[in-house]
Coordinates of C-alpha atoms and ligand atoms in Angstrom, one line a residue:
X1 CA -0.3 -0.4 0.1
X2 CA 0.9 3.6 -0.2
X3 CA 2.0 4.7 3.1
X4 CA -0.7 8.0 3.3
X5 CA -0.9 10.4 6.2
X6 CA -4.5 9.8 6.1
X7 CA -4.3 6.1 7.6
X8 CA -4.7 5.3 10.7
X9 CA -2.4 3.9 13.8
X10 CA -4.5 0.4 13.6
X11 CA -4.1 0.3 9.5
X12 CA -0.2 1.7 9.1
X13 CA 0.5 -1.3 12.4
X14 CA -0.4 -4.2 9.6
X15 CA 0.4 -2.6 6.4
X16 CA 3.5 0.3 6.5
X17 CA 6.4 -1.1 4.8
X18 CA 4.5 -4.3 3.6
X19 CA 3.8 -5.3 -0.3
X20 CA 2.7 -8.5 -1.6
X21 CA 5.9 -10.2 -2.4
X22 CA 7.4 -9.5 -5.9
X23 CA 8.2 -12.8 -6.8
X24 CA 5.4 -14.7 -5.7
X25 CA 2.6 -12.6 -4.3
X26 CA 2.7 -13.8 -1.0
X27 CA 0.8 -12.0 1.1
X28 CA 2.4 -12.2 4.1
X29 CA 6.2 -10.8 4.0
X30 CA 8.3 -13.6 3.6
X31 CA 11.5 -14.4 6.1
X32 CA 14.5 -13.6 3.3
X33 CA 16.5 -16.1 5.1
X34 CA 19.9 -14.8 2.7
X35 CA 23.1 -13.3 3.6
X36 CA 23.8 -11.8 -0.1
X37 CA 22.1 -10.9 -2.8
X38 CA 22.9 -11.3 -6.5
X39 CA 24.4 -8.2 -8.4
X40 CA 22.9 -7.2 -11.8
X41 CA 26.3 -6.9 -13.5
X42 CA 29.4 -5.4 -12.4
X43 CA 28.2 -1.7 -12.7
X44 CA 25.0 -2.4 -10.1
X45 CA 27.5 -3.5 -7.7
X46 CA 30.0 -0.5 -8.1
X47 CA 27.0 1.7 -8.0
X48 CA 25.5 -0.1 -4.4
X49 CA 29.2 0.2 -3.1
X50 CA 29.7 3.6 -3.9
X51 CA 25.9 4.0 -2.1
X52 CA 25.1 5.8 -5.8
X53 CA 22.2 3.1 -5.7
X54 CA 20.1 1.8 -2.6
X55 CA 19.6 -2.4 -2.8
X56 CA 20.6 -5.2 -1.1
X57 CA 24.4 -6.3 -1.1
X58 CA 24.5 -8.3 2.5
X59 CA 22.4 -8.9 5.3
X60 CA 24.8 -7.5 7.9
X61 CA 23.7 -4.4 6.4
X62 CA 20.4 -4.3 5.0
X63 CA 17.4 -7.3 4.5
X64 CA 14.0 -7.5 2.7
X65 CA 12.4 -8.9 5.7
X66 CA 14.1 -6.3 8.4
X67 CA 13.7 -3.0 5.5
X68 CA 9.8 -3.7 6.1
X69 CA 10.0 -3.5 10.4
X70 CA 12.6 -0.2 9.6
X71 CA 9.8 1.2 7.4
X72 CA 7.3 0.3 9.9
X73 CA 8.6 1.4 12.4
X74 CA 9.8 5.0 10.9
X75 CA 6.0 5.1 10.2
X76 CA 4.8 4.6 13.4
X77 CA 7.0 6.8 15.0
X78 CA 6.8 9.8 12.7
X79 CA 10.1 9.6 11.6
X80 CA 11.9 9.2 8.0
X81 CA 14.4 6.2 8.5
X82 CA 14.9 3.7 10.9
X83 CA 17.7 1.0 11.4
X84 CA 16.8 -2.2 13.2
X85 CA 19.8 -3.8 15.0
X86 CA 20.0 -7.0 17.1
X87 CA 18.8 -5.9 20.7
X88 CA 17.9 -2.5 22.4
X89 CA 21.4 -2.3 24.0
X90 CA 22.9 -2.1 20.8
X91 CA 20.3 0.5 18.8
X92 CA 21.8 2.6 21.9
X93 CA 25.2 2.3 21.3
X94 CA 24.4 2.7 17.7
X95 CA 22.0 6.0 18.0
X96 CA 25.0 7.6 19.9
X97 CA 28.0 5.8 17.8
X98 CA 27.4 9.0 15.0
X99 CA 27.3 11.6 17.5
X100 CA 29.8 10.9 19.8
X101 CA 34.0 10.5 19.7
X102 CA 36.5 10.3 22.8
X103 CA 36.0 12.9 25.2
X104 CA 32.5 13.5 24.5
X105 CA 29.6 13.1 26.7
X106 CA 25.8 12.4 26.6
X107 CA 23.2 14.4 29.4
X108 CA 21.2 11.1 30.7
X109 CA 18.4 10.9 33.0
X110 CA 18.5 9.2 36.2
X111 CA 15.6 7.2 35.8
X112 CA 16.3 4.4 33.3
X113 CA 16.1 0.7 32.6
X114 CA 18.9 -1.1 35.4
X115 CA 21.0 -2.2 32.2
X116 CA 21.0 1.0 30.7
X117 CA 22.7 2.7 33.7
X118 CA 25.4 0.0 33.8
X119 CA 25.8 0.6 29.9
X120 CA 26.1 4.3 29.8
X121 CA 28.1 4.6 33.5
X122 CA 30.2 1.8 33.0
X123 CA 30.9 0.2 29.4
X124 CA 30.6 3.3 27.5
X125 CA 33.7 4.3 29.4
X126 CA 36.0 2.3 27.1
X127 CA 35.1 4.0 23.8
X128 CA 36.3 7.3 25.8
X129 CA 32.6 8.7 25.9
X130 CA 30.9 9.5 29.0
X131 CA 27.5 10.0 30.5
X132 CA 26.3 12.6 33.5
X133 CA 23.2 11.4 35.2
X134 CA 20.8 14.0 35.8
X135 CA 17.3 14.1 37.7
X136 CA 15.2 15.1 34.3
X137 CA 12.5 16.8 36.4
X138 CA 14.6 19.7 37.4
X139 CA 15.8 21.1 33.9
X140 CA 18.1 23.7 35.8
X141 CA 20.4 20.5 36.3
X142 CA 19.7 19.2 32.8
X143 CA 20.7 22.5 31.4
X144 CA 23.3 22.8 34.0
X145 CA 25.0 19.4 32.9
X146 CA 25.3 20.4 29.5
X147 CA 28.7 21.6 28.1
X148 CA 30.7 22.3 25.0
X149 CA 31.4 18.5 24.8
X150 CA 27.7 17.2 25.1
X151 CA 26.8 15.3 22.1
X152 CA 23.2 14.4 23.1
X153 CA 20.5 14.1 25.8
X154 CA 19.1 10.5 26.3
X155 CA 15.7 10.1 28.2
X156 CA 12.9 7.7 28.5
X157 CA 9.1 8.7 27.9
X158 CA 7.7 6.2 30.4
X159 CA 10.8 5.3 32.3
X160 CA 11.5 2.4 34.2
X161 CA 11.3 0.8 36.5
X162 CA 8.6 2.7 38.0
X163 CA 6.5 4.2 34.8
X164 CA 7.8 8.3 35.5
X165 CA 6.7 10.4 32.6
X166 CA 9.3 12.3 31.1
X167 CA 8.3 16.1 29.9
X168 CA 9.5 15.4 26.5
X169 CA 8.4 19.1 25.5
X170 CA 10.7 20.9 27.6
X171 CA 13.6 18.4 27.7
X172 CA 13.4 18.7 23.8
X173 CA 13.9 22.5 24.3
X174 CA 16.4 22.5 26.3
X175 CA 18.4 20.4 23.7
X176 CA 17.6 22.9 20.8
X177 CA 18.5 25.1 23.1
X178 CA 22.1 23.6 23.7
X179 CA 22.3 22.4 19.6
X180 CA 22.3 19.1 20.6
X181 CA 19.8 16.3 19.6
X182 CA 17.2 14.2 21.7
X183 CA 17.4 10.7 21.8
X184 CA 14.1 9.1 23.7
X185 CA 14.0 5.5 24.4
X186 CA 10.2 4.9 23.5
X187 CA 10.2 1.1 24.7
X188 CA 7.8 1.2 27.5
X189 CA 5.5 3.3 25.8
X190 CA 5.7 2.3 22.0
X191 CA 4.4 4.3 19.7
X192 CA 0.7 3.7 20.2
X193 CA 0.9 5.6 23.8
X194 CA 3.8 8.1 22.9
X195 CA 5.3 9.7 19.9
X196 CA 8.6 11.3 21.3
X197 CA 9.5 13.2 17.6
X198 CA 5.7 15.0 18.1
X199 CA 7.0 16.4 21.6
X200 CA 10.8 17.4 19.8
X201 CA 12.8 14.2 19.8
X202 CA 15.3 13.8 17.1
X203 CA 15.9 10.4 17.6
X204 CA 13.4 7.6 19.0
X205 CA 15.3 4.0 20.3
X206 CA 13.5 1.0 20.9
X207 CA 14.1 -2.5 22.4
X208 CA 11.7 -4.0 20.1
X209 CA 12.3 -7.1 22.6
X210 CA 9.3 -5.8 24.6
X211 CA 5.9 -4.5 23.5
X212 CA 6.9 -4.3 19.7
X213 CA 7.2 -7.8 19.6
X214 CA 5.2 -8.4 22.6
X215 CA 5.1 -12.0 23.8
X216 CA 8.6 -12.6 24.4
X217 CA 10.1 -14.6 21.8
X218 CA 13.0 -12.2 20.1
X219 CA 15.6 -9.7 21.2
X220 CA 16.0 -6.7 18.6
X221 CA 16.4 -2.8 19.0
X222 CA 15.7 -0.1 16.2
X223 CA 16.8 3.6 16.0
X224 CA 14.6 6.0 14.5
X225 CA 15.7 9.4 13.0
X226 CA 12.9 12.5 12.7
X227 CA 14.6 14.0 9.7
X228 CA 14.4 17.5 11.4
X229 CA 18.1 18.1 13.0
X230 CA 20.5 20.0 10.8
X231 CA 23.7 18.2 11.5
X232 CA 25.6 20.6 9.4
X233 CA 24.5 23.8 12.3
X234 CA 27.6 23.2 14.0
X235 CA 30.8 21.5 13.5
X236 CA 29.7 19.1 16.5
X237 CA 29.0 16.5 14.0
X238 CA 31.9 15.9 11.7
X239 CA 30.5 11.9 10.8
X240 CA 27.3 13.3 9.6
X241 CA 28.6 16.4 7.9
X242 CA 32.5 16.2 7.0
X243 CA 34.0 14.2 4.2
X244 CA 34.0 10.5 5.2
X245 CA 37.3 9.0 4.6
X246 CA 35.7 5.4 4.4
X247 CA 33.7 6.8 1.7
X248 CA 36.2 8.5 -0.7
X249 CA 35.3 11.7 1.2
X250 CA 31.6 11.8 0.5
X251 CA 29.3 14.0 3.3
X252 CA 26.4 12.2 4.6
X253 CA 24.6 15.2 5.3
X254 CA 25.0 17.2 1.8
X255 CA 24.4 13.8 0.1
X256 CA 21.2 12.1 2.0
X257 CA 19.7 15.4 3.1
X258 CA 17.5 14.2 6.1
X259 CA 18.0 10.6 5.6
X260 CA 21.5 11.4 6.4
X261 CA 21.7 9.8 10.1
X262 CA 19.5 6.4 8.7
X263 CA 22.4 5.7 5.9
X264 CA 25.0 6.7 8.0
X265 CA 23.6 3.5 10.6
X266 CA 23.6 1.8 7.9
X267 CA 26.7 2.3 5.4
X268 CA 29.0 2.9 8.8
X269 CA 27.1 1.6 12.2
X270 CA 25.7 -1.6 10.7
X271 CA 28.9 -2.9 8.4
X272 CA 31.2 -2.1 10.9
X273 CA 29.8 -2.8 14.6
X274 CA 27.3 -5.2 12.8
X275 CA 25.2 -5.1 15.7
X276 CA 22.5 -6.5 13.2
X277 CA 18.9 -7.6 13.3
X278 CA 18.4 -11.2 11.7
X279 CA 15.0 -11.6 9.3
X280 CA 13.8 -14.1 12.0
X281 CA 13.9 -11.8 14.6
X282 CA 12.3 -9.0 11.9
X283 CA 9.5 -11.5 11.3
X284 CA 8.6 -12.0 15.2
X285 CA 8.4 -8.4 15.6
X286 CA 6.4 -7.8 12.7
X287 CA 4.0 -10.1 13.7
X288 CA 3.7 -8.7 17.2
X289 CA 3.2 -5.1 15.6
X290 CA 0.4 -6.0 13.8
X291 CA -1.9 -6.0 17.3
X292 CA 0.2 -3.8 18.8
X293 CA -2.9 -1.2 19.5
X294 CA -5.4 -3.8 20.8
X295 CA -2.6 -5.3 23.3
X296 CA -1.8 -2.1 24.5
X297 CA -5.6 -0.6 25.2
X298 CA -5.7 -3.8 27.2
X299 CA -2.3 -3.8 29.1
X300 CA -3.1 0.0 30.0
X301 CA -6.8 -1.0 31.5
X302 CA -5.8 -4.1 33.1
X303 CA -3.0 -1.8 34.9
X304 CA -4.9 0.7 35.6
X305 CA -7.5 -1.7 37.4
X306 CA -4.6 -3.5 39.5
X307 CA -3.0 0.0 40.1
X308 CA -5.6 1.2 42.1
X309 CA -6.5 -2.4 44.1
X310 CA -2.9 -2.3 45.3
X311 CA -2.9 1.1 46.0
X312 CA -6.5 0.7 48.7
X313 CA -4.4 -2.4 50.1
X314 CA -3.0 -2.2 53.4
X315 CA 0.1 -4.0 53.2
X316 CA 1.1 -2.1 50.4
X317 CA 2.8 1.5 51.2
X318 CA 2.6 3.3 47.8
X319 CA 2.3 2.7 44.3
X320 CA 4.2 4.5 41.6
X321 CA 1.7 4.3 38.4
X322 CA 1.5 7.5 36.9
X323 CA -1.9 6.8 35.6
X324 CA -3.0 7.1 39.7
X325 CA -4.4 10.5 40.4
X326 CA -1.9 10.3 43.8
X327 CA 0.8 10.3 40.8
X328 CA 3.2 13.2 40.9
X329 CA 3.1 12.4 37.2
X330 CA -0.4 12.0 36.6
X331 CA -0.8 15.5 34.7
X332 CA 2.0 14.8 32.1
X333 CA 0.1 11.7 30.7
X334 CA -2.8 13.9 29.2
X335 CA -0.4 15.5 27.4
X336 CA 2.7 12.8 26.7
X337 CA 0.7 9.6 26.2
X338 CA -2.8 10.8 26.3
X339 CA -4.1 7.0 25.2
X340 CA -2.7 5.9 28.8
X341 CA 0.9 5.8 31.2
X342 CA 1.7 2.3 29.7
X343 CA 1.6 -1.0 31.5
X344 CA 4.7 -1.0 34.4
X345 CA 5.1 0.3 37.7
X346 CA 6.3 -0.6 41.3
X347 CA 4.7 -0.4 44.6
X348 CA 6.4 -0.3 48.1
X349 CA 5.6 -3.5 49.9
X350 CA 5.7 -3.2 53.9
X351 CA 8.3 -5.7 55.2
X352 CA 10.8 -4.6 52.8
X353 CA 13.2 -6.2 51.2
X354 CA 12.5 -10.0 52.7
X355 CA 8.7 -9.0 52.2
X356 CA 9.5 -8.3 48.5
X357 CA 11.3 -11.6 48.1
X358 CA 8.3 -14.1 49.2
X359 CA 6.3 -12.2 47.6
X360 CA 7.8 -12.5 44.4
X361 CA 8.3 -16.5 44.7
X362 CA 4.5 -17.2 46.1
X363 CA 3.1 -15.2 42.8
X364 CA 1.8 -18.1 40.5
X365 CA 0.7 -16.3 37.1
X366 CA 3.1 -13.6 37.4
X367 CA 6.3 -15.1 36.2
X368 CA 9.5 -13.9 37.9
X369 CA 11.8 -12.5 34.9
X370 CA 13.8 -10.5 34.0
X371 CA 11.9 -9.2 31.1
X372 CA 8.9 -6.5 30.7
X373 CA 6.2 -6.1 27.9
X374 CA 5.2 -9.2 27.4
X375 CA 1.5 -10.6 27.4
X376 CA 2.3 -12.8 30.5
X377 CA 1.9 -10.4 33.6
X378 CA 5.9 -10.5 35.0
X379 CA 7.7 -9.8 38.6
X380 CA 10.5 -8.6 39.0
X381 CA 12.3 -7.3 42.7
X382 CA 14.5 -4.9 40.5
X383 CA 17.3 -4.1 43.9
X384 CA 18.1 -7.9 44.0
X385 CA 18.6 -8.4 40.0
X386 CA 18.4 -6.4 37.1
X387 CA 19.5 -3.1 39.4
X388 CA 21.9 -4.9 41.7
X389 CA 24.9 -3.7 40.0
X390 CA 23.7 -0.3 41.3
X391 CA 24.7 1.9 44.2
X392 CA 22.0 1.9 47.0
X393 CA 22.0 5.7 46.4
X394 CA 21.6 4.4 42.5
X395 CA 18.8 2.6 43.0
X396 CA 17.1 4.8 44.8
X397 CA 17.5 7.5 42.1
X398 CA 16.6 4.9 39.8
X399 CA 13.2 4.5 41.6
X400 CA 14.3 0.6 42.6
X401 CA 14.8 0.5 46.3
X402 CA 15.0 -2.7 48.3
X403 CA 11.2 -2.4 49.3
X404 CA 9.6 -1.8 46.0
X405 CA 8.5 -4.9 43.3
X406 CA 8.3 -3.5 39.4
X407 CA 5.6 -5.3 37.7
X408 CA 4.9 -5.6 33.8
X409 CA 1.1 -6.3 33.7
X410 CA 0.1 -9.1 31.3
X411 CA -3.3 -9.0 28.8
X412 CA -4.2 -11.6 30.9
X413 CA -8.1 -11.5 33.4
X414 CA -7.6 -8.4 35.8
X415 CA -9.7 -10.3 38.2
X416 CA -7.2 -13.3 38.1
X417 CA -4.5 -11.0 38.8
X418 CA -5.5 -9.4 41.5
X419 CA -6.4 -12.9 43.1
X420 CA -3.0 -13.9 42.3
X421 CA -1.5 -10.3 44.0
X422 CA -3.9 -10.9 47.0
X423 CA -2.7 -14.4 48.0
X424 CA 1.2 -13.4 47.7
X425 CA 0.8 -10.2 49.5
X426 CA -0.6 -12.4 52.4
X427 CA 2.2 -14.9 52.3
X428 CA 4.7 -11.9 52.2
X429 CA 3.0 -10.3 55.2
X430 CA 2.6 -13.8 57.4
Ligands
PLP1 C1 14.8 -4.1 27.7 C2 15.4 -2.5 27.6 C3 16.4 -1.7 27.0 C4 17.4 -3.1 26.6 O1 16.8 -3.8 25.5 P1 17.3 -5.2 25.1 O2 16.7 -5.7 23.7 O3 17.1 -5.9 26.2 O4 19.2 -4.9 24.7 C5 16.3 -0.8 27.3 N1 15.7 0.5 27.6 C6 14.7 -0.4 28.2 C7 13.3 0.7 28.2 C8 14.2 -1.7 28.4 O5 13.0 -2.0 28.7

């Protein structure tokens, strides 16, 4: 189909990027299980390698099944292009790679997925990059953290693990003022609940492992470019604006315009870092996205019911869900994610660490796993698992204190989930 701007989300989640297979007429997108593609002739091969013609060379760079997913995600997020990668963590490195270099830094929110805190506070130092962690509810602190060596701002739209909502427009204005891109991890929200580009984000990253695939089958990631950032406005982004020695002095921004970042992601990022999504993974994720809106509606509906029930229970100290009127983020839901505050939140169990561990071990429908965004309901005690590598101060700042349990609410019957929580809370209190 032609991706007319008039199509609604439910239509685009099924059709965007896909067309009947030109070779066979197959209606579903085939899994193109191939490593390489035959060149028409030597001139065709040369044109592809010179980036003068767009086409398929080798599946580390591009693959037709993965290309459909890229186009679908770019469309759903309102971007101009997308690059899929092997995991959400790969997507984060791929997102930063064209912007960063030794000695440069990124200003990031303290409220992030635990693995991201570790990736940013430890591992990226090996590249000579660094991250400055700031409370993104304090915009003056965000501004103060930006210096001449800052090349991006990074946050989550609905932030892990507590389901906090970031004021994306306000943060985007700070990024604009500093002449640097805002990167938003939109994993917990999905483009159904929040479209960060409409709030001023330059780039969106996803762990497609979560709600986009939706049922815990494959890991994957994606970087989506809004196409709105002027990479040549300053000399801060030479990978995109200056001559590229690996392509005979080609300048990406001058040559590819608003697709510069996407082309760079494929032609340099995937080519040389090799964090490629495989076509099987793309297939599972495409299957998942076809029902994204239906699942997200039920995820949100169940989460509102369960968060309200927990908040009213004596055995619970507090519930962080932004969809509750008691949440300091309740008003932000209306502007940032009006269809709902997602399906991820934490709650504090009276009795602290011991009670939390007992609760997790007593739940029967909820699975104790290090994942989120599954059709199944999931539970984890962050302080003893995903946020275990963090210092107590980092745990507290990230919303993963020892007395807190994180839930990822699935699409089962809400009443069954409430009954399960009820019996487990009784055991935890006993
Ligand atoms: C899971 C997750 C990641 C990392 O994604 P992987 O696919 O596990 O590498 C990053 N950000 C958020 C918000 C996540 O939930």
